[in-house]
Amino acid sequence: MYIVMVTPEITPAAKVGGLADVIVGLSRELVSMGHNVDVICPMYSCMRYDQIEDLHEVYSELWVPHYNEWRSEKVFQGKVSGINTYFITGGNYTEREKIYGYDDDMFRFVYFNRAVMEFMYKTEKRPEIIHCHDWQTALIPAMYYDIYGGLGWNDSRVIFTIHNTECQGLCWYGQKLLDMVQMDVGRYHQPDKMQDDSKANCINLMRGAIVYSNFVTTVSPTYAGEIKNADSGRGLQHVLNSHSAKLGGVINGIDYDVWDPATDKKICHNYSTENFVDKYKNKYGLREWLQLDDVWKPIVSVVTRLTQQKGLDLIKHAIYSTLRMGGQFVLLGESPDPAVNADFWRIKNELADCRDVHLWIGYHEDLAHLIYAGSDMFLVPSIFEPCGLTQLIALRYGTVPVVRETGGLADTVLDVDNSGLGLAGSNGYSFKDANPAGLDYALGRAIDCWTSYPETFNKLAQNGMKFDYSWKNPGIDYENIYNYVKAK
Ligand code: ADP
């Protein structure tokens, strides 16, 4: 099958968050299954060009509609993480210091959408599947059916993946936005199309993608259910309910080449279930790095962006709960909000003399690897979590996850006491209520098991390592969806 992924991010050339990893993981899996996959991404001037192999120009005059005229763009081709990728220039829209964060982001990406379609149309690329990701690509489904369908391009099918409903592409200047790409706002600013359900004067690009796509996926089955309700749907719940027959959840995978305790060069000692005891050499290594006391205590860790979504108050509460319950606590995280970082610095200073806790406020790839390997428990107390990757990495490293039951966390962490699956079928601890008592309930059980029933705890940790959260199963699920929409 010929599949084109349209994305604003790709690892490592243009990465902001998890979406960039998903593009690479899923594309690589589909290629290994025998499919032909191209990625199309904007040609940001701030990209990591050293991470693109064999970058060369393949199209010199791509004329793209822009208000009443046409702008000339260029298309380059290269390999990113082994995947064939096209980059389309966007003049002042792509020549920026950052990938996101500008007042005209909507214009930048809507223009990119039109450029992608013009590129495929003019080069006669006719993918069987056009797979679009998040609001930055959300106008493509409507463009495909309403503009290019009329030009005789009818045999592709369009899939749209919602990675997070937090950003939807909502704007009150729909007229100007759609004028830019020569689309008629009157046709789209309609209650059954892109008109936002609660802000009637706004158009909502993600809403349009849901209406126009042949299939809509999101990144876990539980999140697919949650976004049909107001809390997680954030205004999209009505349209998702009315299109629920074409909505599905596919859990993301993690890259098993990068995240493998048996080969990971960033940790102190490699290990697997065969020599699980060597995991503990990493615990000593972690203690040495972070100057924690080398005592008989479990290490509870968190690696995260410090944002409200991740449960900031619960993370803070967990620091003190862990100490009270007789454990050591490690945090690696940073926030885009300086006030949040300052708050964690305050706690760090307050606990400066305590050799059972270390808060590392910043981003550190190598330390993250050693934390996954060297900890006993990994905490993810998110308020909402579309999929979540950190719990999957922790499982792979035999570190028992303690998570809030939401989104992808609920799909991947099976509570040893409450899932009904018994010790053999479970892999961690979870809690429902996003409050201190909820967290203490799960964390307390985990620490108690580590302390009083070490054999059971080790069995649980090794169970986690045996779960398959690679891209293998998601690859098959997406292939099934592609086949399903092709057959319709
Ligand atoms: P997000 O909502 O941030 O995308 P995910 O759980 O999907 O959350 O993915 C987070 C990824 O970023 C994981 O690979 C995690 O190890 C990494 N990460 C998050 N914060 C840090 C940090 N401060 N230092 C190093 N890696 C981090």
Short mmCIF file of C-alpha atoms and ligand atoms in Angstrom, two decimals:
data_model
loop_
_atom_site.label_atom_id
_atom_site.label_comp_id
_atom_site.label_asym_id
_atom_site.label_seq_id
_atom_site.Cartn_x
_atom_site.Cartn_y
_atom_site.Cartn_z
CA MET A 1 0.00 0.00 0.00
CA TYR A 2 1.22 3.55 -0.69
CA ILE A 3 0.75 5.73 2.42
CA VAL A 4 1.58 9.42 2.86
CA MET A 5 1.90 10.75 6.43
CA VAL A 6 1.33 14.50 6.69
CA THR A 7 2.78 15.90 9.89
CA PRO A 8 4.12 19.06 11.53
CA GLU A 9 6.85 17.06 13.33
CA ILE A 10 9.28 14.22 12.75
CA THR A 11 11.96 12.82 15.10
CA PRO A 12 14.71 13.97 15.38
CA ALA A 13 14.79 16.66 12.66
CA ALA A 14 11.70 18.59 13.79
CA LYS A 15 10.62 17.38 17.22
CA VAL A 16 8.55 19.17 19.82
CA GLY A 17 6.70 16.28 21.47
CA GLY A 18 5.54 12.68 21.24
CA LEU A 19 3.87 13.19 17.83
CA ALA A 20 7.32 13.33 16.22
CA ASP A 21 8.16 9.89 17.65
CA VAL A 22 4.83 8.42 16.59
CA ILE A 23 5.45 9.44 12.96
CA VAL A 24 8.77 7.63 12.90
CA GLY A 25 7.68 4.58 14.91
CA LEU A 26 4.52 3.98 12.89
CA SER A 27 6.15 4.71 9.51
CA ARG A 28 9.07 2.39 10.20
CA GLU A 29 6.72 -0.39 11.25
CA LEU A 30 4.57 0.04 8.13
CA VAL A 31 7.68 -0.05 5.94
CA SER A 32 8.83 -3.25 7.66
CA MET A 33 5.39 -4.72 6.87
CA GLY A 34 6.06 -4.08 3.18
CA HIS A 35 4.23 -0.77 2.67
CA ASN A 36 5.56 2.24 0.85
CA VAL A 37 5.54 5.26 3.20
CA ASP A 38 6.40 8.91 2.50
CA VAL A 39 6.27 11.65 5.11
CA ILE A 40 5.54 15.28 4.22
CA CYS A 41 6.59 17.98 6.70
CA PRO A 42 7.20 21.75 6.54
CA MET A 43 10.76 22.84 5.77
CA TYR A 44 11.35 24.84 8.96
CA SER A 45 14.52 26.90 8.96
CA CYS A 46 15.03 25.86 12.62
CA MET A 47 15.15 22.12 11.85
CA ARG A 48 18.08 19.93 12.83
CA TYR A 49 19.52 19.63 9.31
CA ASP A 50 22.32 17.38 10.61
CA GLN A 51 19.62 14.76 11.25
CA ILE A 52 18.46 14.64 7.61
CA GLU A 53 20.35 12.37 5.23
CA ASP A 54 20.86 13.18 1.59
CA LEU A 55 18.71 16.31 1.53
CA HIS A 56 18.24 17.54 -2.04
CA GLU A 57 15.77 19.61 -4.04
CA VAL A 58 13.22 17.66 -6.06
CA TYR A 59 10.74 20.34 -7.15
CA SER A 60 11.75 23.92 -7.78
CA GLU A 61 8.56 25.81 -8.59
CA LEU A 62 5.58 24.57 -6.62
CA TRP A 63 2.90 27.24 -7.10
CA VAL A 64 0.61 27.44 -4.06
CA PRO A 65 -2.57 29.59 -3.83
CA HIS A 66 -2.15 32.48 -1.41
CA TYR A 67 -5.04 34.98 -1.31
CA ASN A 68 -5.36 36.39 -4.82
CA GLU A 69 -2.04 35.20 -6.07
CA TRP A 70 0.20 32.16 -6.08
CA ARG A 71 3.48 31.77 -4.23
CA SER A 72 6.35 29.70 -5.47
CA GLU A 73 7.75 27.10 -3.06
CA LYS A 74 10.39 24.42 -3.28
CA VAL A 75 10.25 20.78 -2.24
CA PHE A 76 13.23 18.91 -0.84
CA GLN A 77 13.63 15.20 -0.19
CA GLY A 78 15.77 13.39 2.37
CA LYS A 79 15.75 10.58 4.90
CA VAL A 80 14.85 11.14 8.53
CA SER A 81 15.25 8.17 10.87
CA GLY A 82 15.37 6.06 7.72
CA ILE A 83 12.02 7.33 6.40
CA ASN A 84 11.66 9.03 3.02
CA THR A 85 10.56 12.58 3.82
CA TYR A 86 9.55 15.54 1.67
CA PHE A 87 9.99 19.05 3.06
CA ILE A 88 8.01 21.93 1.58
CA THR A 89 9.24 25.49 2.00
CA GLY A 90 6.81 28.14 3.14
CA GLY A 91 8.76 31.39 2.91
CA ASN A 92 8.02 33.58 5.91
CA TYR A 93 5.75 30.84 7.32
CA THR A 94 8.61 28.36 7.82
CA GLU A 95 11.53 30.72 8.37
CA ARG A 96 11.10 30.99 12.12
CA GLU A 97 13.16 30.30 15.20
CA LYS A 98 10.66 27.81 16.65
CA ILE A 99 8.23 25.29 15.22
CA TYR A 100 5.19 26.66 17.12
CA GLY A 101 4.29 29.60 19.27
CA TYR A 102 3.41 32.39 16.84
CA ASP A 103 0.20 34.41 16.50
CA ASP A 104 -0.12 33.31 12.88
CA ASP A 105 0.40 29.56 13.50
CA MET A 106 -3.03 28.84 12.00
CA PHE A 107 -2.07 30.63 8.77
CA ARG A 108 1.32 28.91 8.68
CA PHE A 109 -0.13 25.42 8.85
CA VAL A 110 -3.20 25.99 6.68
CA TYR A 111 -0.84 27.23 3.97
CA PHE A 112 1.26 24.08 4.49
CA ASN A 113 -1.89 21.97 3.98
CA ARG A 114 -2.56 23.60 0.64
CA ALA A 115 1.09 23.21 -0.39
CA VAL A 116 0.99 19.49 0.47
CA MET A 117 -2.07 18.96 -1.70
CA GLU A 118 -0.63 20.95 -4.61
CA PHE A 119 2.60 18.95 -4.37
CA MET A 120 0.80 15.60 -4.46
CA TYR A 121 -1.55 16.77 -7.20
CA LYS A 122 1.14 18.17 -9.48
CA THR A 123 3.57 15.28 -9.03
CA GLU A 124 0.72 12.82 -9.55
CA LYS A 125 1.28 11.15 -6.23
CA ARG A 126 -1.88 9.25 -5.59
CA PRO A 127 -1.44 7.56 -2.21
CA GLU A 128 -3.99 4.97 -1.27
CA ILE A 129 -3.94 6.52 2.20
CA ILE A 130 -3.31 10.13 3.24
CA HIS A 131 -2.76 9.97 7.01
CA CYS A 132 -3.01 13.39 8.69
CA HIS A 133 -1.93 14.17 12.26
CA ASP A 134 -3.42 16.79 14.61
CA TRP A 135 -4.88 20.23 13.89
CA GLN A 136 -1.86 21.35 11.88
CA THR A 137 -2.97 19.04 9.04
CA ALA A 138 -6.71 19.19 9.67
CA LEU A 139 -7.78 21.10 6.56
CA ILE A 140 -6.44 18.42 4.23
CA PRO A 141 -9.50 16.11 4.39
CA ALA A 142 -11.82 18.94 3.27
CA MET A 143 -9.35 20.13 0.62
CA TYR A 144 -9.02 16.63 -0.75
CA TYR A 145 -12.74 16.04 -1.18
CA ASP A 146 -13.90 19.53 -2.12
CA ILE A 147 -11.06 20.80 -4.29
CA TYR A 148 -9.01 17.93 -5.64
CA GLY A 149 -11.92 15.50 -5.97
CA GLY A 150 -13.30 17.91 -8.60
CA LEU A 151 -9.99 17.68 -10.45
CA GLY A 152 -10.29 13.93 -10.91
CA TRP A 153 -8.27 12.77 -7.89
CA ASN A 154 -10.72 10.44 -6.18
CA ASP A 155 -9.04 7.21 -5.27
CA SER A 156 -7.24 8.16 -2.04
CA ARG A 157 -8.69 7.72 1.43
CA VAL A 158 -8.02 10.12 4.30
CA ILE A 159 -7.31 9.15 7.92
CA PHE A 160 -7.05 11.75 10.68
CA THR A 161 -5.37 11.05 14.02
CA ILE A 162 -6.16 13.15 17.09
CA HIS A 163 -3.11 13.13 19.37
CA ASN A 164 -4.65 15.53 21.89
CA THR A 165 -7.90 17.51 21.93
CA GLU A 166 -6.20 20.38 23.79
CA CYS A 167 -5.32 22.16 20.51
CA GLN A 168 -8.02 22.03 17.85
CA GLY A 169 -7.29 24.87 15.45
CA LEU A 170 -10.08 27.14 16.64
CA CYS A 171 -10.32 30.65 15.17
CA TRP A 172 -12.72 33.54 14.75
CA TYR A 173 -11.00 34.84 11.61
CA GLY A 174 -12.12 31.90 9.46
CA GLN A 175 -12.88 34.15 6.50
CA LYS A 176 -9.32 35.45 6.30
CA LEU A 177 -7.84 32.00 6.99
CA LEU A 178 -9.76 30.21 4.29
CA ASP A 179 -9.46 33.12 1.84
CA MET A 180 -5.71 32.58 2.08
CA VAL A 181 -5.98 29.11 0.56
CA GLN A 182 -8.82 30.09 -1.79
CA MET A 183 -11.53 28.17 0.06
CA ASP A 184 -15.00 29.62 0.51
CA VAL A 185 -15.67 30.21 4.22
CA GLY A 186 -19.44 30.22 3.65
CA ARG A 187 -19.30 26.60 2.61
CA TYR A 188 -17.39 25.51 5.74
CA HIS A 189 -18.64 27.80 8.50
CA GLN A 190 -21.70 25.56 8.86
CA PRO A 191 -22.98 23.60 11.89
CA ASP A 192 -22.47 20.27 10.09
CA LYS A 193 -18.94 21.18 8.97
CA MET A 194 -16.36 23.41 10.67
CA GLN A 195 -18.49 25.70 12.80
CA ASP A 196 -17.44 25.25 16.40
CA ASP A 197 -20.20 23.76 18.56
CA SER A 198 -19.87 26.21 21.43
CA LYS A 199 -18.32 29.28 19.77
CA ALA A 200 -20.56 29.72 16.77
CA ASN A 201 -18.53 32.63 15.39
CA CYS A 202 -15.44 30.40 15.13
CA ILE A 203 -14.36 27.72 12.74
CA ASN A 204 -12.70 24.63 14.19
CA LEU A 205 -10.24 22.86 11.90
CA MET A 206 -10.22 19.61 13.89
CA ARG A 207 -13.99 19.48 13.70
CA GLY A 208 -13.69 19.74 9.92
CA ALA A 209 -11.19 16.89 9.82
CA ILE A 210 -13.54 14.69 11.85
CA VAL A 211 -16.42 15.40 9.47
CA TYR A 212 -14.47 14.94 6.23
CA SER A 213 -12.10 12.03 7.02
CA ASN A 214 -12.89 8.46 6.11
CA PHE A 215 -11.71 7.37 9.54
CA VAL A 216 -10.61 9.14 12.71
CA THR A 217 -8.24 7.56 15.18
CA THR A 218 -6.89 8.62 18.50
CA VAL A 219 -3.99 7.25 20.48
CA SER A 220 -5.68 4.82 22.86
CA PRO A 221 -9.04 3.03 23.06
CA THR A 222 -9.88 4.60 26.44
CA TYR A 223 -9.13 8.12 25.17
CA ALA A 224 -11.32 7.37 22.13
CA GLY A 225 -14.17 6.80 24.61
CA GLU A 226 -13.26 9.72 26.88
CA ILE A 227 -13.25 12.34 24.11
CA LYS A 228 -16.90 11.57 23.44
CA ASN A 229 -17.55 13.29 26.80
CA ALA A 230 -17.30 16.98 27.59
CA ASP A 231 -14.24 16.86 29.91
CA SER A 232 -11.88 15.28 27.41
CA GLY A 233 -13.70 16.18 24.21
CA ARG A 234 -13.30 19.89 25.00
CA GLY A 235 -16.17 20.82 22.71
CA LEU A 236 -15.60 18.09 20.10
CA GLN A 237 -17.75 15.53 21.96
CA HIS A 238 -20.91 16.22 19.90
CA VAL A 239 -19.27 15.79 16.51
CA LEU A 240 -17.34 12.75 17.76
CA ASN A 241 -20.54 11.14 18.96
CA SER A 242 -22.31 11.75 15.69
CA HIS A 243 -19.35 10.27 13.77
CA SER A 244 -18.56 7.53 16.29
CA ALA A 245 -18.94 4.77 13.69
CA LYS A 246 -15.68 5.93 12.11
CA LEU A 247 -13.78 6.60 15.36
CA GLY A 248 -11.24 4.18 16.84
CA GLY A 249 -8.39 4.14 19.35
CA VAL A 250 -4.99 2.63 18.61
CA ILE A 251 -2.43 2.68 21.36
CA ASN A 252 0.98 4.12 20.41
CA GLY A 253 4.08 1.97 20.61
CA ILE A 254 7.61 2.83 21.70
CA ASP A 255 10.76 2.31 19.67
CA TYR A 256 12.14 -0.99 20.93
CA ASP A 257 15.57 -0.26 19.39
CA VAL A 258 15.97 2.93 21.44
CA TRP A 259 14.32 1.63 24.61
CA ASP A 260 15.92 -1.73 25.34
CA PRO A 261 17.57 -2.38 28.72
CA ALA A 262 19.54 -5.26 27.16
CA THR A 263 21.41 -2.93 24.77
CA ASP A 264 20.88 0.64 26.05
CA LYS A 265 24.30 2.35 26.12
CA LYS A 266 23.02 5.17 28.33
CA ILE A 267 22.56 2.97 31.41
CA CYS A 268 25.19 1.55 33.78
CA HIS A 269 24.48 -2.14 33.27
CA ASN A 270 22.44 -3.91 30.64
CA TYR A 271 19.88 -6.47 31.76
CA SER A 272 16.86 -8.46 30.69
CA THR A 273 14.48 -10.87 32.41
CA GLU A 274 17.32 -13.44 32.21
CA ASN A 275 19.60 -11.40 34.49
CA PHE A 276 17.05 -9.13 36.15
CA VAL A 277 19.19 -8.82 39.25
CA ASP A 278 21.59 -6.62 37.23
CA LYS A 279 18.87 -3.98 37.08
CA TYR A 280 19.91 -3.08 40.61
CA LYS A 281 23.40 -2.06 39.46
CA ASN A 282 21.59 0.80 37.76
CA LYS A 283 19.93 1.71 41.04
CA TYR A 284 23.37 2.16 42.58
CA GLY A 285 24.47 4.12 39.50
CA LEU A 286 21.44 6.40 39.78
CA ARG A 287 22.08 6.97 43.48
CA GLU A 288 25.67 7.84 42.75
CA TRP A 289 24.70 10.33 40.02
CA LEU A 290 22.04 12.01 42.16
CA GLN A 291 23.86 11.66 45.51
CA LEU A 292 21.13 9.67 47.19
CA ASP A 293 21.86 7.52 50.24
CA ASP A 294 22.61 3.91 49.41
CA VAL A 295 20.07 2.34 51.77
CA TRP A 296 17.39 -0.37 51.63
CA LYS A 297 14.58 1.75 50.20
CA PRO A 298 12.61 1.71 46.96
CA ILE A 299 13.14 4.52 44.43
CA VAL A 300 9.96 6.10 43.07
CA SER A 301 10.55 8.24 39.99
CA VAL A 302 8.81 10.67 37.64
CA VAL A 303 10.03 11.83 34.21
CA THR A 304 7.69 14.37 32.70
CA ARG A 305 6.85 17.75 31.25
CA LEU A 306 5.66 19.70 34.28
CA THR A 307 2.22 20.80 33.02
CA GLN A 308 -1.26 20.67 34.55
CA GLN A 309 -2.11 17.65 32.38
CA LYS A 310 0.55 15.63 34.20
CA GLY A 311 -0.99 16.20 37.67
CA LEU A 312 1.35 18.80 39.19
CA ASP A 313 -0.30 18.82 42.62
CA LEU A 314 -0.23 15.04 42.78
CA ILE A 315 3.44 14.96 41.82
CA LYS A 316 4.21 17.41 44.63
CA HIS A 317 2.11 15.37 47.05
CA ALA A 318 3.93 12.19 45.98
CA ILE A 319 7.31 13.61 46.96
CA TYR A 320 6.23 13.88 50.60
CA SER A 321 4.16 10.68 50.56
CA THR A 322 7.08 8.66 49.26
CA LEU A 323 9.37 9.99 51.99
CA ARG A 324 6.72 9.29 54.63
CA MET A 325 6.21 5.75 53.32
CA GLY A 326 9.94 5.02 53.52
CA GLY A 327 11.00 5.47 49.90
CA GLN A 328 13.32 7.69 47.89
CA PHE A 329 11.98 10.07 45.26
CA VAL A 330 13.52 11.19 41.96
CA LEU A 331 12.00 13.72 39.57
CA LEU A 332 13.25 14.76 36.14
CA GLY A 333 11.07 17.41 34.58
CA GLU A 334 10.67 20.92 33.39
CA SER A 335 7.85 23.25 32.56
CA PRO A 336 7.31 25.78 29.78
CA ASP A 337 5.97 28.01 32.60
CA PRO A 338 8.77 29.59 34.69
CA ALA A 339 6.44 29.86 37.72
CA VAL A 340 6.00 26.08 37.80
CA ASN A 341 9.76 25.53 37.61
CA ALA A 342 10.20 28.05 40.43
CA ASP A 343 7.70 26.12 42.55
CA PHE A 344 9.68 22.90 42.11
CA TRP A 345 12.93 24.77 42.82
CA ARG A 346 11.35 25.92 46.08
CA ILE A 347 10.63 22.31 47.08
CA LYS A 348 14.12 21.27 45.97
CA ASN A 349 15.68 23.93 48.21
CA GLU A 350 13.39 23.02 51.09
CA LEU A 351 14.57 19.38 50.85
CA ALA A 352 18.19 20.22 50.06
CA ASP A 353 19.48 18.33 53.12
CA CYS A 354 17.42 15.20 52.47
CA ARG A 355 19.46 12.47 50.80
CA ASP A 356 16.30 10.52 49.91
CA VAL A 357 15.09 12.92 47.26
CA HIS A 358 16.46 14.54 44.13
CA LEU A 359 14.54 16.89 41.87
CA TRP A 360 16.29 17.59 38.55
CA ILE A 361 14.52 20.53 36.96
CA GLY A 362 15.45 20.43 33.31
CA TYR A 363 15.57 18.13 30.29
CA HIS A 364 18.19 15.35 30.25
CA GLU A 365 17.97 12.46 27.81
CA ASP A 366 20.75 10.34 29.38
CA LEU A 367 19.50 10.82 32.93
CA ALA A 368 16.01 9.79 31.78
CA HIS A 369 17.37 6.44 30.56
CA LEU A 370 19.15 5.78 33.87
CA ILE A 371 16.03 6.74 35.85
CA TYR A 372 13.90 4.23 33.90
CA ALA A 373 16.55 1.55 34.53
CA GLY A 374 17.49 2.42 38.12
CA SER A 375 14.09 3.01 39.74
CA ASP A 376 11.76 0.49 41.36
CA MET A 377 8.50 2.34 40.66
CA PHE A 378 7.49 4.93 38.09
CA LEU A 379 4.71 7.37 38.84
CA VAL A 380 2.35 8.89 36.22
CA PRO A 381 -0.52 10.69 38.03
CA SER A 382 -1.92 12.45 34.94
CA ILE A 383 -5.25 14.29 35.00
CA PHE A 384 -5.68 13.17 31.39
CA GLU A 385 -3.33 11.23 29.14
CA PRO A 386 -4.24 10.45 25.51
CA CYS A 387 -1.67 7.63 25.37
CA GLY A 388 1.47 8.28 27.44
CA LEU A 389 4.85 6.84 26.60
CA THR A 390 6.67 7.00 29.92
CA GLN A 391 4.68 4.16 31.50
CA LEU A 392 5.47 2.01 28.45
CA ILE A 393 9.18 2.75 28.78
CA ALA A 394 9.06 2.00 32.52
CA LEU A 395 7.41 -1.37 31.82
CA ARG A 396 10.11 -2.19 29.26
CA TYR A 397 12.77 -1.48 31.93
CA GLY A 398 11.12 -3.59 34.63
CA THR A 399 10.12 -0.52 36.67
CA VAL A 400 6.65 -0.97 38.09
CA PRO A 401 4.25 1.79 36.96
CA VAL A 402 1.91 3.50 39.41
CA VAL A 403 -0.58 5.46 37.32
CA ARG A 404 -3.89 7.23 37.32
CA GLU A 405 -6.53 5.28 35.41
CA THR A 406 -7.12 7.57 32.44
CA GLY A 407 -6.63 7.39 28.66
CA GLY A 408 -3.74 5.23 27.52
CA LEU A 409 -2.60 4.70 31.12
CA ALA A 410 -5.80 2.75 31.78
CA ASP A 411 -5.24 0.65 28.66
CA THR A 412 -1.64 -0.30 29.36
CA VAL A 413 -1.23 -0.60 33.14
CA LEU A 414 -3.12 -3.49 34.69
CA ASP A 415 -3.48 -3.27 38.46
CA VAL A 416 -2.25 -6.33 40.31
CA ASP A 417 -4.97 -6.10 42.98
CA ASN A 418 -7.95 -4.77 41.06
CA SER A 419 -7.75 -5.83 37.42
CA GLY A 420 -8.97 -9.37 38.17
CA LEU A 421 -6.00 -10.70 36.19
CA GLY A 422 -4.00 -11.87 39.19
CA LEU A 423 -0.25 -11.55 39.53
CA ALA A 424 0.50 -13.43 36.31
CA GLY A 425 -1.62 -11.17 34.10
CA SER A 426 -0.93 -7.74 35.59
CA ASN A 427 1.97 -5.28 35.50
CA GLY A 428 1.48 -2.38 37.94
CA TYR A 429 -0.71 -0.28 40.19
CA SER A 430 -3.39 2.27 39.36
CA PHE A 431 -5.86 4.63 41.01
CA LYS A 432 -9.04 6.34 39.86
CA ASP A 433 -9.43 9.51 41.90
CA ALA A 434 -7.14 12.40 40.97
CA ASN A 435 -6.59 13.41 44.58
CA PRO A 436 -3.98 12.72 47.31
CA ALA A 437 -5.97 9.83 48.80
CA GLY A 438 -6.24 8.16 45.39
CA LEU A 439 -2.52 8.48 44.79
CA ASP A 440 -1.60 7.28 48.29
CA TYR A 441 -3.83 4.23 47.81
CA ALA A 442 -1.84 3.03 44.79
CA LEU A 443 1.60 4.21 45.90
CA GLY A 444 1.10 2.73 49.37
CA ARG A 445 0.26 -0.69 47.93
CA ALA A 446 3.32 -0.57 45.66
CA ILE A 447 5.73 0.41 48.43
CA ASP A 448 4.18 -2.11 50.79
CA CYS A 449 4.61 -4.91 48.24
CA TRP A 450 8.25 -3.90 47.60
CA THR A 451 8.92 -3.89 51.35
CA SER A 452 6.99 -6.94 52.52
CA TYR A 453 6.72 -9.19 49.45
CA PRO A 454 9.85 -8.63 47.36
CA GLU A 455 9.38 -11.81 45.34
CA THR A 456 5.90 -10.76 44.29
CA PHE A 457 7.20 -7.29 43.44
CA ASN A 458 10.02 -8.69 41.29
CA LYS A 459 7.59 -10.96 39.50
CA LEU A 460 5.35 -7.97 38.73
CA ALA A 461 8.33 -5.98 37.44
CA GLN A 462 9.41 -8.81 35.16
CA ASN A 463 5.85 -9.33 33.91
CA GLY A 464 5.95 -5.73 32.70
CA MET A 465 9.06 -6.44 30.65
CA LYS A 466 7.22 -9.22 28.81
CA PHE A 467 4.30 -7.09 27.61
CA ASP A 468 4.72 -6.10 23.96
CA TYR A 469 4.33 -2.34 23.60
CA SER A 470 6.43 -2.07 20.46
CA TRP A 471 4.91 -0.75 17.20
CA LYS A 472 4.16 -4.30 16.03
CA ASN A 473 0.53 -4.47 17.16
CA PRO A 474 -0.33 -0.80 16.42
CA GLY A 475 1.17 -1.33 12.93
CA ILE A 476 -1.27 -4.18 12.34
CA ASP A 477 -4.19 -2.14 13.71
CA TYR A 478 -3.45 0.78 11.37
CA GLU A 479 -3.04 -1.59 8.43
CA ASN A 480 -6.49 -2.99 9.22
CA ILE A 481 -7.98 0.51 9.33
CA TYR A 482 -6.35 1.42 6.01
CA ASN A 483 -7.72 -1.77 4.42
CA TYR A 484 -11.16 -1.09 5.90
CA VAL A 485 -11.44 2.43 4.43
CA LYS A 486 -10.04 1.29 1.10
CA ALA A 487 -12.71 -1.37 0.84
CA LYS A 488 -15.55 1.04 1.58
P1 ADP B 1 4.04 14.05 26.44
O1 ADP B 1 2.64 14.43 26.82
O2 ADP B 1 5.06 14.97 27.03
O3 ADP B 1 4.24 13.79 24.96
P2 ADP B 1 4.65 11.24 26.75
O4 ADP B 1 4.57 10.33 27.93
O5 ADP B 1 3.84 10.84 25.56
O6 ADP B 1 4.28 12.68 27.25
O7 ADP B 1 6.16 11.35 26.26
C1 ADP B 1 7.16 11.99 27.01
C2 ADP B 1 8.55 11.65 26.46
O8 ADP B 1 9.45 12.71 26.77
C3 ADP B 1 9.13 10.40 27.10
O9 ADP B 1 9.99 9.76 26.17
C4 ADP B 1 9.97 10.96 28.27
O10 ADP B 1 11.04 10.09 28.63
C5 ADP B 1 10.48 12.25 27.67
N1 ADP B 1 10.70 13.31 28.66
C6 ADP B 1 9.77 14.08 29.26
N2 ADP B 1 10.34 14.98 30.08
C7 ADP B 1 11.67 14.76 30.01
C8 ADP B 1 12.82 15.37 30.64
N3 ADP B 1 12.69 16.39 31.50
N4 ADP B 1 14.03 14.89 30.33
C9 ADP B 1 14.17 13.87 29.46
N5 ADP B 1 13.14 13.26 28.83
C10 ADP B 1 11.91 13.70 29.09
#
